[in-house]
Amino acid sequence: MNTENAKRETALENRCPSCTASISFNPTVGKWKCEYCGAEFALEEMQQHSDNASGLDKNIEKEKQEIVDTSGYVTYHCDSCGAEIVTDEQTAATFCVYCGATAILKGKLSGEFTPELIIPFKKTKEDSIQAFKSLSKGRLLVPKAFTSENNITKIRGIYIPFWLYDIKTTGDLHMVGTRSMTWTTGNHRHVKTDKYKIVRGGEIIYNSIPVDGSKRFDNDIMSSLEPFNFNEITKYNHAYLSGFYAERYDENVDELYKRAEQRAINSTIEKFKKDTAGYETITVESNNFKTTEEKRAYALLPVWMVNIKYKDKMYLFAMNGQTGEFIGNIPLDTQKTIIYSVLIFLVIFIIIIAFSYLLSGAWV
């Protein structure tokens, strides 16, 4: 690896204030729990030991030398076991593949990339595994390899970078509504359709419209995991990343705003359309909505995720790490499909033959 133009930064590793072992955030108890000595710490207790603005415990913060390669990769030396770990430039938190220690790449979360808010994980890995298994429950044609333990253990918790926008929409919506009357005269049926011009206008403010800011993650998939409960969002602290992966945003913030803006306009159109009871059909003709960005905030939101490759195609499972909402697509085993199709055909064929035999016997 070329390190001629590399810069040196630091990585952080959370350690238990009691025994100095690696410590992770435990979604079940909502605290930092040491798997070695069993001690549990609330965020306030972690902050009591803090000697920097990030809020990390001075006893658990350890600097590790990190080297950023000009090719876009990052290497750092694990302070726990001495191994050299390589990751990419968008990763903000990862693990040592040898000893499992968490490494929070502080340089990736500074300056403009410093998150303001975070929703901590509430769902555990065990919750995500059960949700993953439920996808294939009762489905006989799912390949065994797809639900193997090897694939299940690859499920990982990731903090996805989102921008949250508060947007005010103002304007009006022009629609056409119809109402029909039907009557019969003799053998003739008559239909009269009246059209009505409908205008609805006003102002609506939307708070915390989420837009994912990473090119790695499909926008439609991230939207499918909504909604998040933003009543549980809290001030960002590096310590929440313990035990999880994290990404930083890599998309243009103004372009992300355009997506949030369109979501606000679409939601406003739907709200105004619902305020038109009594019409059989509603057709939108035009709108002149204007939007105003009231506020924006950079946040990390929790997602459990795994990508599984089966026969040269990738299949995704993702679960909202706060609410448990999940999506996933699963493959069909071609060989199983053929076998079951043949068996079903044979069963139907035998039933038909037997039924025909009984009928022919009845006529003898």
Coordinates of C-alpha atoms in Angstrom, one line a residue, residues 38 77 122 239 265 279:
G38 CA -20.6 -7.8 33.6
H77 CA -3.2 -1.0 13.9
K122 CA -33.1 -1.0 20.2
A239 CA -19.8 5.8 22.4
I265 CA -44.8 18.1 -2.0
Y279 CA -66.4 12.8 -5.3

